[in-house]
Amino acid sequence: MNSITIQPAVSVNGEIVVPGDKSISHRSIMLGAIANGVTTVRGFLRGEDNMSTMHAFRAMGVEIHDDGETISISGRGLRGLQEPADVLDCGNSGTTIRLITGLLSGQSFFSVVTGDQYLRKRPMKRIVEPLSLMGACINGRNGGTLAPLAIRGGSLHGISYQSPVSSAQIKSSLMLAGLYADGETSITEPSLSRDHSERMFRLFGASLNLHDKGVTVRGGVELTAQEVTVPGDISSAAFFMVAALITPHSELLIRNVGVNPSRTGVIDILQAMGGNIQLVDEREVSGEPVADILVCTSRLKGIAISGSVVPRAIDEFPAVCIAAARAEGITTIRDARELRVKETDRIIAMAENLGRLGITVTETEDGMDITGSEQLNGGTVDSRGDHRIAMSLSVAALVASRGITVTDIDCVATSFPSFYPLLEKVASR
Ligand code: S3P
């Protein structure tokens, strides 16, 4: 278990490119695998989570070639996947296990999915329940609510499902099952979660209808291979946005970032806090909005965060917490109960670690109150095996009174293997 000590910086400057979007990378493999023809993917994120997805599809007979630049997936058509000879290990990846379980529910073979010690604690009832309503037979630990999950797929029928939580993983799991179901599968959610599946289903030729807070997929429609270009991940860019905002004398240009409106909650939040963030050269690539993002040092103030912006920034709260720790006044976060079931309980993780650095944080059931301060102490903090906790605390170190040691940082490789070299590249000391 490795740790790292990050020293304070005088500024964060330059131009960077962050690696490809994790959500889009997962989906490109999944849809490419069940499409007809060869799908090519450029800008694919080679993080551990996406490699879990790639290995799972290879284990189902899909030929996937990586020449170092482009990933080529030889699609097997809607009904061409093979029964895997062994358990499919999804590692730390919630997206892999939840989406793949939807897909496997539609296959006429038996499969078992599992993951690491963190993933095996995360709730699966949220997908098992609706997939069972569609006709899938899924068993698992703790009454079918925890992985490993054993799936006997088969003939599914479409349902109309009102998800109690805004979750792209639930939505996408049911959309993938819906490709195999008789009739139509409709999913609605309290407020819109990331819509990468909707966009990519369209790109690959699925029959899809978008409606208010929901989507309907028609089953039995074959998909066609595509050329996909994956933009940079705004979730990765968020750490660098916060780094440039809080560190004095900073100006950072982050090139080629996905700015899909269902993901830009972090920009809205940081701008509302007073952050100087500009989108430059907005364009569209493979059905996804993309821009360069220019960020300069800013005086931040505490704000109230709740409602529909929360699912639009769900992965960025660890980074937002660091901005809040440096803002003037109190930042309140509410309606963010989902943070408790991420790679770790991110409310506890941020409250405890910021507390160690001398920041006052009060936990609530669905969020927290953070009292900003000009004084951030150094010390030792613990990632709890969660990549985003590790990266956000590393960014905090740039403005701490002395170095911060972050323990258990191997998890950073799940989403952003080049994070530390990139941070060192832009931070001046
Ligand atoms: C993701 C959806 C989100 C997000 C996760 C990636 C996806 O999870 O937290 O990192 O790719 O669909 P939920 O759908 O559980 O909110």
mmCIF file of C-alpha atoms and ligand atoms in Angstrom, residues 22-23 27 95 98 126 166-169 194 314-315 338 342 388, ligand 1:
data_model
loop_
_atom_site.group_PDB
_atom_site.id
_atom_site.type_symbol
_atom_site.label_atom_id
_atom_site.label_comp_id
_atom_site.label_asym_id
_atom_site.label_seq_id
_atom_site.Cartn_x
_atom_site.Cartn_y
_atom_site.Cartn_z
ATOM 1 C CA LYS A 22 -14.358 6.810 -17.822
ATOM 2 C CA SER A 23 -18.125 6.530 -18.351
ATOM 3 C CA ARG A 27 -19.920 2.244 -22.826
ATOM 4 C CA THR A 95 -20.179 0.935 -13.660
ATOM 5 C CA ARG A 98 -24.055 -2.732 -12.759
ATOM 6 C CA ARG A 126 -31.070 -1.206 -7.064
ATOM 7 C CA SER A 166 -31.038 9.486 -10.023
ATOM 8 C CA SER A 167 -28.415 7.023 -11.174
ATOM 9 C CA ALA A 168 -26.893 6.545 -14.608
ATOM 10 C CA GLN A 169 -25.777 3.079 -13.571
ATOM 11 C CA ARG A 194 -25.458 11.545 -16.907
ATOM 12 C CA ILE A 314 -22.010 13.447 -8.119
ATOM 13 C CA ASP A 315 -18.387 12.313 -8.586
ATOM 14 C CA GLU A 338 -25.687 8.803 -2.796
ATOM 15 C CA LYS A 342 -19.735 5.340 -3.663
ATOM 16 C CA ARG A 388 -11.318 10.468 -5.714
HETATM 17 C C1 S3P B 1 -21.435 6.386 -13.583
HETATM 18 C C2 S3P B 1 -22.511 6.793 -12.857
HETATM 19 C C3 S3P B 1 -22.427 7.353 -11.500
HETATM 20 C C4 S3P B 1 -20.999 7.738 -11.142
HETATM 21 C C5 S3P B 1 -20.009 6.705 -11.566
HETATM 22 C C6 S3P B 1 -20.070 6.483 -13.063
HETATM 23 C C7 S3P B 1 -21.646 5.833 -14.925
HETATM 24 O O1 S3P B 1 -22.871 6.397 -10.572
HETATM 25 O O2 S3P B 1 -20.894 7.956 -9.757
HETATM 26 O O3 S3P B 1 -18.696 7.091 -11.221
HETATM 27 O O4 S3P B 1 -20.683 5.690 -15.701
HETATM 28 O O5 S3P B 1 -22.798 5.532 -15.265
HETATM 29 P P1 S3P B 1 -24.416 6.297 -10.130
HETATM 30 O O6 S3P B 1 -25.185 5.996 -11.321
HETATM 31 O O7 S3P B 1 -24.470 5.198 -9.120
HETATM 32 O O8 S3P B 1 -24.738 7.642 -9.521
#
